[in-house]
Short mmCIF file of C-alpha atoms and ligand atoms in Angstrom, two decimals:
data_model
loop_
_atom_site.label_atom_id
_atom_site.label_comp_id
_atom_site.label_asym_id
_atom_site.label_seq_id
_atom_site.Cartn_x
_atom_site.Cartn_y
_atom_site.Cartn_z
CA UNK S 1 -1.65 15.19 33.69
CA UNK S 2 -4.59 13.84 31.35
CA UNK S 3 -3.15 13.52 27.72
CA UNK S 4 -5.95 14.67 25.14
CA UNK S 5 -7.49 12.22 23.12
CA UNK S 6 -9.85 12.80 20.32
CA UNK S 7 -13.04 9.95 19.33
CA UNK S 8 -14.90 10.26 15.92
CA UNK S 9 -17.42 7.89 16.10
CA UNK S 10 -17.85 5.39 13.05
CA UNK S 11 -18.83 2.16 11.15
CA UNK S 12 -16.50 0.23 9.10
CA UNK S 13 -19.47 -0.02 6.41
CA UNK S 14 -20.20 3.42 6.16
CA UNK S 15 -19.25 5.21 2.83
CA UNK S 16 -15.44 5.24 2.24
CA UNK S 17 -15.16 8.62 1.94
CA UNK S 18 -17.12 9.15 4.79
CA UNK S 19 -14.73 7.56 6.85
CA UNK S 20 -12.11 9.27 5.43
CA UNK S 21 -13.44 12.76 6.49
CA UNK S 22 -13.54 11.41 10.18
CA UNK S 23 -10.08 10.22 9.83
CA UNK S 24 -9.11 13.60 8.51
CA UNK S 25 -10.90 15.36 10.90
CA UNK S 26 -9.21 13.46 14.28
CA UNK S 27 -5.57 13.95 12.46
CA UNK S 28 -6.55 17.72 12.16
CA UNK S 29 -7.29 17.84 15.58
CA UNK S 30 -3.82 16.45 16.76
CA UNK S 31 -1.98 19.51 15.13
CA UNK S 32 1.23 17.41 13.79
CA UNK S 33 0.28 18.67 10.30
CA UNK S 34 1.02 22.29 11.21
CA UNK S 35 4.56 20.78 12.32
CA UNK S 36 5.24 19.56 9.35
CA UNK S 37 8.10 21.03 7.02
CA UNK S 38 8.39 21.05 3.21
CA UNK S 39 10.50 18.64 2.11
CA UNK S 40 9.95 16.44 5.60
CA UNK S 41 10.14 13.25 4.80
CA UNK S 42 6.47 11.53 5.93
CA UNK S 43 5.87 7.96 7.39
CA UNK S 44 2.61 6.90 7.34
CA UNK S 45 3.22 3.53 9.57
CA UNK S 46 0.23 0.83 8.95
CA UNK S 47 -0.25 -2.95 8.51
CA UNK S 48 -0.88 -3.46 5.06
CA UNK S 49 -2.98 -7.11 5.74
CA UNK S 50 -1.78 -10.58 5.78
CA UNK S 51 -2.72 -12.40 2.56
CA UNK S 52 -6.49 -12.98 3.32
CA UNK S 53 -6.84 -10.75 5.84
CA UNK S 54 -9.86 -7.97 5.70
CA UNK S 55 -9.70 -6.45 8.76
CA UNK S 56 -6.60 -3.85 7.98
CA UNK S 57 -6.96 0.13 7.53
CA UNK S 58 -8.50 0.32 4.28
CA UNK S 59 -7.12 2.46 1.86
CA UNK S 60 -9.97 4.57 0.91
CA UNK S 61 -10.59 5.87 4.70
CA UNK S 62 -6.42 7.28 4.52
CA UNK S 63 -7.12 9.52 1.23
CA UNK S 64 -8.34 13.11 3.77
CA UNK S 65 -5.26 12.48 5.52
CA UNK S 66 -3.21 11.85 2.71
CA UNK S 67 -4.70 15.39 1.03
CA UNK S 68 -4.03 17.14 4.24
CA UNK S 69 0.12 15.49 4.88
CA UNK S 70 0.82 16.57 0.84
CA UNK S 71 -0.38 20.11 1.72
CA UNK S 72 2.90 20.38 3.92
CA UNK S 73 5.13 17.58 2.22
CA UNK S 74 5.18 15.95 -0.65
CA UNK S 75 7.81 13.43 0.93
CA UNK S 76 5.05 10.86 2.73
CA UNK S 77 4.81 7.46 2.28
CA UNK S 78 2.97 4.28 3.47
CA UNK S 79 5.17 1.88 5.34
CA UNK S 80 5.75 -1.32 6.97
CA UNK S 81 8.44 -3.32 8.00
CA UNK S 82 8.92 -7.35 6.55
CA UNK S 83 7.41 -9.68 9.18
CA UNK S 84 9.98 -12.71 11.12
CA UNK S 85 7.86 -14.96 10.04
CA UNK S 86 7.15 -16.82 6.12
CA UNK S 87 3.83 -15.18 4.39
CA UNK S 88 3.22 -12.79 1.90
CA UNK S 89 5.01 -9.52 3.76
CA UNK S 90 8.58 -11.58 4.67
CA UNK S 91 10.37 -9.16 1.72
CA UNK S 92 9.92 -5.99 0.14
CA UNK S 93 8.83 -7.50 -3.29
CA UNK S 94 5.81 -9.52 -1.74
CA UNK S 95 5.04 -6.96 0.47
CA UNK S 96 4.54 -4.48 -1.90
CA UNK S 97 2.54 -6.49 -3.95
CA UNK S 98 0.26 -7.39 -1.30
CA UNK S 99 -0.01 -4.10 -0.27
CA UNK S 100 -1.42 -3.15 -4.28
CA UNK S 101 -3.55 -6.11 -3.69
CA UNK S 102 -5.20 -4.69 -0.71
CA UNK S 103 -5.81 -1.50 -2.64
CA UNK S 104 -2.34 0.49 -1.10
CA UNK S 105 -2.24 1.55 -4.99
CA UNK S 106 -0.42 4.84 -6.48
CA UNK S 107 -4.44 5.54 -7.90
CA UNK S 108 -5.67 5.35 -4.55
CA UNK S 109 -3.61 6.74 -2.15
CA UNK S 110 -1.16 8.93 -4.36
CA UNK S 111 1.99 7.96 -2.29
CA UNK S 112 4.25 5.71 -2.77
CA UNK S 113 4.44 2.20 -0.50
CA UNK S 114 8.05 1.74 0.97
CA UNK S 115 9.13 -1.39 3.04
CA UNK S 116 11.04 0.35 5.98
CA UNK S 117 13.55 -2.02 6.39
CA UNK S 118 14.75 -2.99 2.55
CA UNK S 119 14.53 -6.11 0.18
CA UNK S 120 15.23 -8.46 2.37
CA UNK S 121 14.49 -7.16 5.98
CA UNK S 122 18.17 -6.16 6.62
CA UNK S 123 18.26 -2.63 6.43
CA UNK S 124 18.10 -1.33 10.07
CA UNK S 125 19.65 1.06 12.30
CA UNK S 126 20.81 1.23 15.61
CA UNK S 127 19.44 3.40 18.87
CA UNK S 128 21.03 3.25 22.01
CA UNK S 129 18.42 3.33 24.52
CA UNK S 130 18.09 2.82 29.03
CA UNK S 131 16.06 0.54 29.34
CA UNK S 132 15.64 -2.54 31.94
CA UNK S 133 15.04 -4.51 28.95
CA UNK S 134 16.83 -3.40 26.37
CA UNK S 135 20.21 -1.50 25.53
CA UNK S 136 19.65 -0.94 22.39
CA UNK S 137 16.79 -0.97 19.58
CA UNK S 138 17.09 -2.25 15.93
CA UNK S 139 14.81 -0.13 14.09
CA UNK S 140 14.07 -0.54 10.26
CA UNK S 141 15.88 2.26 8.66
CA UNK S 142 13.52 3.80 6.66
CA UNK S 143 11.77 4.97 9.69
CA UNK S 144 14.83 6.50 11.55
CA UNK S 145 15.78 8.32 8.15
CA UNK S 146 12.14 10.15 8.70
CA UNK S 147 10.98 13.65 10.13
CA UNK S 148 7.76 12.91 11.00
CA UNK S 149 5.51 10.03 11.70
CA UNK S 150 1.94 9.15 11.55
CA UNK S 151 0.83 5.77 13.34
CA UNK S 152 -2.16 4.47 11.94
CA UNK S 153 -2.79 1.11 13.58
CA UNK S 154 -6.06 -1.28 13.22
CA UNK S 155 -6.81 -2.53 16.54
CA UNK S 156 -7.07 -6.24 17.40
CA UNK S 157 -6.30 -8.77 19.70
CA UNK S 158 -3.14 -10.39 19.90
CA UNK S 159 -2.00 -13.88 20.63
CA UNK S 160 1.00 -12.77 22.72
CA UNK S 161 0.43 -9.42 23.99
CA UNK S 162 -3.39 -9.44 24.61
CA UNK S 163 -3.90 -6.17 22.84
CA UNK S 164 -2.27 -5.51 19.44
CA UNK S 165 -2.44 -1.16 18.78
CA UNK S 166 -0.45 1.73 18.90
CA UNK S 167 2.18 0.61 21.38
CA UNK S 168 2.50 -2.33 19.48
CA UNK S 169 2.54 -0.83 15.69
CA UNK S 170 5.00 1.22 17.23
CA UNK S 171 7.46 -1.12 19.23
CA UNK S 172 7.27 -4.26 17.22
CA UNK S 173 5.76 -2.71 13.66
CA UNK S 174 8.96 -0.39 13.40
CA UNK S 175 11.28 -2.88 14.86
CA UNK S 176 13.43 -5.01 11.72
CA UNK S 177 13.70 -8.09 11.75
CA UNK S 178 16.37 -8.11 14.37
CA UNK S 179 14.31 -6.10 16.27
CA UNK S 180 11.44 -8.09 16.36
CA UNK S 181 13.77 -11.33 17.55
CA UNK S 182 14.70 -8.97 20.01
CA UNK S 183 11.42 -8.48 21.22
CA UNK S 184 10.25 -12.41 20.89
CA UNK S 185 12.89 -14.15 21.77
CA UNK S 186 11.53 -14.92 25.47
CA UNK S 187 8.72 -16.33 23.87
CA UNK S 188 9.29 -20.63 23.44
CA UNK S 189 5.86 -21.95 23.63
CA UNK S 190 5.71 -25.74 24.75
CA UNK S 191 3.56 -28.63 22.85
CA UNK S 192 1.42 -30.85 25.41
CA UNK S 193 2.58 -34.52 23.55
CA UNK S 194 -1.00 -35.51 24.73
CA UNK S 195 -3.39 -32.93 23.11
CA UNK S 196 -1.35 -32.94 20.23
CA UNK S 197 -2.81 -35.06 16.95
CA UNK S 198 0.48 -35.29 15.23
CA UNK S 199 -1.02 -33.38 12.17
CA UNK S 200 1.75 -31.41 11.10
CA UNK S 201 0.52 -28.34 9.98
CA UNK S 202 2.21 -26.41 13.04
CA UNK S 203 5.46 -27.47 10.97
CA UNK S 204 4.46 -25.86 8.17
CA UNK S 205 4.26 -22.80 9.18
CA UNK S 206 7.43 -22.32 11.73
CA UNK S 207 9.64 -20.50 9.91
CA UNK S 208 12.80 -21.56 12.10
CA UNK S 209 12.46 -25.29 11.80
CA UNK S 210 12.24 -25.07 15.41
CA UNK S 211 9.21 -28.46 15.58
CA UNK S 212 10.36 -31.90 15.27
CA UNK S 213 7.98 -34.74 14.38
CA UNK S 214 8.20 -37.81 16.95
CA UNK S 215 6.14 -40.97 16.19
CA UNK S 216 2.86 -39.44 17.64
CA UNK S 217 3.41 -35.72 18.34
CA UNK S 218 5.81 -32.91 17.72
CA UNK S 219 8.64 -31.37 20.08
CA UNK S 220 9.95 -27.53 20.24
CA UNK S 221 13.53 -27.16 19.75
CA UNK S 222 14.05 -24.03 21.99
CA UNK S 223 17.50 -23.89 20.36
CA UNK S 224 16.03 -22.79 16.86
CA UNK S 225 12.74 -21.56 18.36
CA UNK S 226 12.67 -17.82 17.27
CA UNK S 227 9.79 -17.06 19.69
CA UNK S 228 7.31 -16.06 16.77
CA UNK S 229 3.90 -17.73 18.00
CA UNK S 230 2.73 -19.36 14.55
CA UNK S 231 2.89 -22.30 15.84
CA UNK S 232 -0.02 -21.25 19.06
CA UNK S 233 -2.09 -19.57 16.46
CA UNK S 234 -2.21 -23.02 13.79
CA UNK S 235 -2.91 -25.39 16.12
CA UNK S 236 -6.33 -25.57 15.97
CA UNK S 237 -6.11 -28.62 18.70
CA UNK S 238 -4.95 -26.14 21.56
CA UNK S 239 -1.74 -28.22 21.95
CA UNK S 240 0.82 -25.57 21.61
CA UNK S 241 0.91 -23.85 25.22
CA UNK S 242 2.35 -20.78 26.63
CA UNK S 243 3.47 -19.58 30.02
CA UNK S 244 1.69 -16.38 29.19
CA UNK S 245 2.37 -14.99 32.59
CA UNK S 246 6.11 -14.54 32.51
CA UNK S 247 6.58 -14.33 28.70
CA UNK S 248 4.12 -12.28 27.64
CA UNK S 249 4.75 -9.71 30.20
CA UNK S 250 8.50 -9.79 29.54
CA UNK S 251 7.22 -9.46 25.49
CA UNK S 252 5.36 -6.47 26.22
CA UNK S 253 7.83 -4.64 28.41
CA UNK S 254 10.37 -4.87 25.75
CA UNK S 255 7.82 -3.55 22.99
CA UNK S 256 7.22 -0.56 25.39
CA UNK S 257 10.51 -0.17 25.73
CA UNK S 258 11.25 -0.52 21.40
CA UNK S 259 8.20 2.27 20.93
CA UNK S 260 9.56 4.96 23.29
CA UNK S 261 13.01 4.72 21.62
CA UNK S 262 10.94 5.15 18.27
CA UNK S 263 8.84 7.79 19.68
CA UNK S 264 11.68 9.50 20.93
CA UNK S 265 13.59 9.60 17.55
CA UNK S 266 10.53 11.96 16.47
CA UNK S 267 10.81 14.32 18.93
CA UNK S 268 6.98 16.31 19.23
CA UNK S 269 6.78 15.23 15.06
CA UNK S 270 4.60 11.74 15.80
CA UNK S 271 0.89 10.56 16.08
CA UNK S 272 -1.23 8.24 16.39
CA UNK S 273 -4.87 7.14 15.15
CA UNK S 274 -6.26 3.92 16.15
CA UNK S 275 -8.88 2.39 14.16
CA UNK S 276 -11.40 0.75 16.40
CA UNK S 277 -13.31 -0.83 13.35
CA UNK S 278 -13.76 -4.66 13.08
CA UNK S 279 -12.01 -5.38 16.32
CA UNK S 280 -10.60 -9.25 16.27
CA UNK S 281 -9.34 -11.94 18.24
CA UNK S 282 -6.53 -12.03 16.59
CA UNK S 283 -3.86 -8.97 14.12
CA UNK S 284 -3.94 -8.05 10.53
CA UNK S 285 -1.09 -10.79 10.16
CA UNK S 286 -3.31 -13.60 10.30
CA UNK S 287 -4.17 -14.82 6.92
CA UNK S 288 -7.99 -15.16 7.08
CA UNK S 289 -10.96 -13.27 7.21
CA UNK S 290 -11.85 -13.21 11.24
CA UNK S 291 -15.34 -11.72 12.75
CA UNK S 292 -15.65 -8.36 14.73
CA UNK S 293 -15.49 -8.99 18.68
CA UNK S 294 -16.91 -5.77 19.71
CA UNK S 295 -19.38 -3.21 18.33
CA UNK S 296 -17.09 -0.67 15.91
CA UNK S 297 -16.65 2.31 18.10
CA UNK S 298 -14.51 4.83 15.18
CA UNK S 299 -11.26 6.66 15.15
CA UNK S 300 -9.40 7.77 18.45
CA UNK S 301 -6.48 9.86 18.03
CA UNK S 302 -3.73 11.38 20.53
CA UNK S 303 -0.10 12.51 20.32
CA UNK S 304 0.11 9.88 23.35
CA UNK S 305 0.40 6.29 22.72
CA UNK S 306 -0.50 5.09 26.19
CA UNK S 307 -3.36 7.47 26.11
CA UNK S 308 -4.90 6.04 22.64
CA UNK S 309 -4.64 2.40 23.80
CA UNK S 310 -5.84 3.01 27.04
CA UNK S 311 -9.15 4.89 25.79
CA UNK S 312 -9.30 2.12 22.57
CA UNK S 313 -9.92 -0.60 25.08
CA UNK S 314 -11.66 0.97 27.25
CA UNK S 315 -14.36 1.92 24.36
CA UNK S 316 -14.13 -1.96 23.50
CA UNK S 317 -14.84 -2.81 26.77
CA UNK S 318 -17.72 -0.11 26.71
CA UNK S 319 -19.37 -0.90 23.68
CA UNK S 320 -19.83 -4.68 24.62
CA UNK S 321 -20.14 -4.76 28.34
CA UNK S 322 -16.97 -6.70 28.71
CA UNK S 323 -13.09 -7.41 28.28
CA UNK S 324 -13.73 -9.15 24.66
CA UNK S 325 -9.70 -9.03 24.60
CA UNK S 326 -9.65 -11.42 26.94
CA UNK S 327 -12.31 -13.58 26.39
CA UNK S 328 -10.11 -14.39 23.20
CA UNK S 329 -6.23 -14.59 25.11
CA UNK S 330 -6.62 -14.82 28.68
CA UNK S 331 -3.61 -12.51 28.72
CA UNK S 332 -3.18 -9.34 30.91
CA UNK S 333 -2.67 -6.87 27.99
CA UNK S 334 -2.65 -4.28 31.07
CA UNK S 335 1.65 -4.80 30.67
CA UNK S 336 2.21 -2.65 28.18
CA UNK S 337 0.57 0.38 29.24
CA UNK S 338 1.71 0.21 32.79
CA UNK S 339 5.32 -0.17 31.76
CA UNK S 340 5.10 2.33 28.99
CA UNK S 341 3.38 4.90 31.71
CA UNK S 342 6.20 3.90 34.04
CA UNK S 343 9.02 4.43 31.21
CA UNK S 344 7.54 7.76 29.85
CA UNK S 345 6.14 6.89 27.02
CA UNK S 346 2.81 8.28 28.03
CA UNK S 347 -0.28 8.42 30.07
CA UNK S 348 -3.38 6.17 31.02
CA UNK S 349 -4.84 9.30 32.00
CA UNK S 350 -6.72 10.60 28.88
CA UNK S 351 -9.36 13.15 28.20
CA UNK S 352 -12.08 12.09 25.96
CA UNK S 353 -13.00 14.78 23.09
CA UNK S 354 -15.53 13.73 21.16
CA UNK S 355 -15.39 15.28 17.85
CA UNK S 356 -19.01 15.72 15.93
CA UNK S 357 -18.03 17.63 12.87
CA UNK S 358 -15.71 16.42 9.83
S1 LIG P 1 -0.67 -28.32 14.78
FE1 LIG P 1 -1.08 -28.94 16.87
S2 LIG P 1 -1.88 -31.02 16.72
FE2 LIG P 1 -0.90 -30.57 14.75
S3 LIG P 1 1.20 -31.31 15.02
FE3 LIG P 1 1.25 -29.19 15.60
S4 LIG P 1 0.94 -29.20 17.85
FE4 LIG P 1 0.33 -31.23 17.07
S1 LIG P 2 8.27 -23.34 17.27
FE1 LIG P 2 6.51 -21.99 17.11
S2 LIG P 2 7.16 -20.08 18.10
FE2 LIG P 2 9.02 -21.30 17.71
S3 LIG P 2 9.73 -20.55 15.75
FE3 LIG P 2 8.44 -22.31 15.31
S4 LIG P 2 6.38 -21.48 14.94
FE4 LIG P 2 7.62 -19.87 15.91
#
């Protein structure tokens, strides 16, 4: 069975507001508002921006929704979890303040911005789950305390998982800290002693101490390696290598497996509106300003996570006459939406609706 899936086409430089009725008007379409209960407490998941970053959701284009969610509750809330790695979003304090920075304000959006998973990134809670990969999810808190969830995700490409959207905001945005170990920890890139120019910065930025300097390169200590992937992204000599076949697949079947138990928790109560606007090579955690990589397409929305990813990139892959995901990570981002069709999360079959008023 096709799983619906509703396009407003858009420009990330057209009028804020603009883009805020077309955001409106896709989450309208879904129906979760009409689900909605007074006094349900509302997550709005998103990625708030690295520190530099510009391509994130920008605050402005969330104020329809945010109009239409406090008609039925005025329990919502943006939200995030702290990231495994050291930047600005590693605790609550930072993250919040980065989140102002980037606009997230109490002017702006009228809703407060609560870190899911507490000052420090300890606040999660358990969900037993079936999975071949997993037998159990570590969730940030904050999220598993909610009714009703709306997951607003920026699309990208990813370093690890080939594709970074809804299945990932889901899985690895809503996992804590823990979680996100979980999900990483079959992840221990390699460095190739010849490419590498003994610079240092990769040891900068690894937040386990995991990279030992040698005379004229650096070494991975897989014992403190947490999996995180700084390390392949700062290298800007190509010297940190992956075996992308086996690790990033394994990666993505456990994030499939982390977003159905999320999914799940919400019972019917969930959505999800990508934001195919300033597509780049690599997420919203990177701390720079990156290029676009496709054409911007607009806003796709579906009660179906498999469904939404499947007709983001395939829109990508439309709008510029080829697989610009991979031409950044030769990675077969494919993973994830096979396994989370084959666990239930939902559908590559989709039906496009393409919605012309707002
Ligand atoms: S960033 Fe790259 S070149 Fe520099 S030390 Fe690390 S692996 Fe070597
Ligand atoms: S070695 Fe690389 S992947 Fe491992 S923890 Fe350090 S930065 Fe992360």
């Amino acid at each position: 069975m096709k799983s619906k899936v509703y396009l407003i086409k858009a420009k990330r430089h057209e009028n804020a507001d603009l883009i805020s009725r077309k955001a409106r008007a896709v989450y309208l379409a879904l129906g979760l508002n009409e689900k909605i209960q007074p006094e349900d407490f509302v997550a709005l998941k998103i990625h708030f921006g690295e520190k530099n970053n510009t391509g994130y959701i920008k605050p402005r284009w969330l104020t329809g929704i945010i109009d239409e969610v406090l008609k039925k509750s005025h329990r919502a809330f943006l939200s995030d979890s702290n990231t495994l790695y050291v930047g600005n979003r590693s605790n609550s304090v930072d993250h919040i303040r980065l989140a102002w920075e980037h606009g997230f304000t109490p002017e702006v959006v009228r809703i407060p911005v609560i870190i899911a998973d507490g000052l420090v990134g300890r606040e999660k809670s358990e969900v037993r789950v079936q999975g071949q990969r997993i037998k159990s999810s570590r969730i940030a808190s904050a999220f598993l305390h909610s009714d009703a969830m709306l997951c607003l995700t920026h699309v990208t490409g990813h370093v690890q998982t080939g594709v970074g959207a809804a299945i990932k905001n889901l899985g690895m945005g809503c996992a804590s800290r823990a979680g996100k170990l979980d999900q990483h920890s079959v992840v221990h890139p390699r460095v190739n002693a010849k490419q590498c120019r003994n610079c240092g910065v990769c040891l900068r930025y690894c937040p386990a101490e995991a990279i030992i300097q040698a005379e004229s390169y650096v070494m991975i200590d897989d014992e403190k390696c947490i999996g995180c992937g700084e390390c392949l992204v700062v290298c800007k000599y190509g010297a940190v290598k992956m075996k992308w076949d086996e690790d990033s697949r394994r990666l993505q079947e456990k994030m499939a497996e982390y977003a159905l138990s999320v999914k799940n928790h919400f019972q019917g109560k969930i959505c999800f509106l990508n934001f195919i606007l300033q597509v780049t090579k690599d997420c919203d955690c990177m701390a720079k300003n990156q290029p676009a990589i496709a054409e911007d397409v607009g806003i796709v929305g579906s009660l179906d996570p498999v469904a939404v990813d499947r007709a983001s990139i395939d829109l990508v892959i439309k709008s510029c006459g080829q697989d610009a995901f991979k031409q950044g990570y030769n990675i077969d981002w494919s993973v994830q939406l096979a396994y989370g069709e084959k666990i239930g999360l939902g559908s590559q079959k989709y039906e496009l609706v393409e919605l012309k008023e707002f």
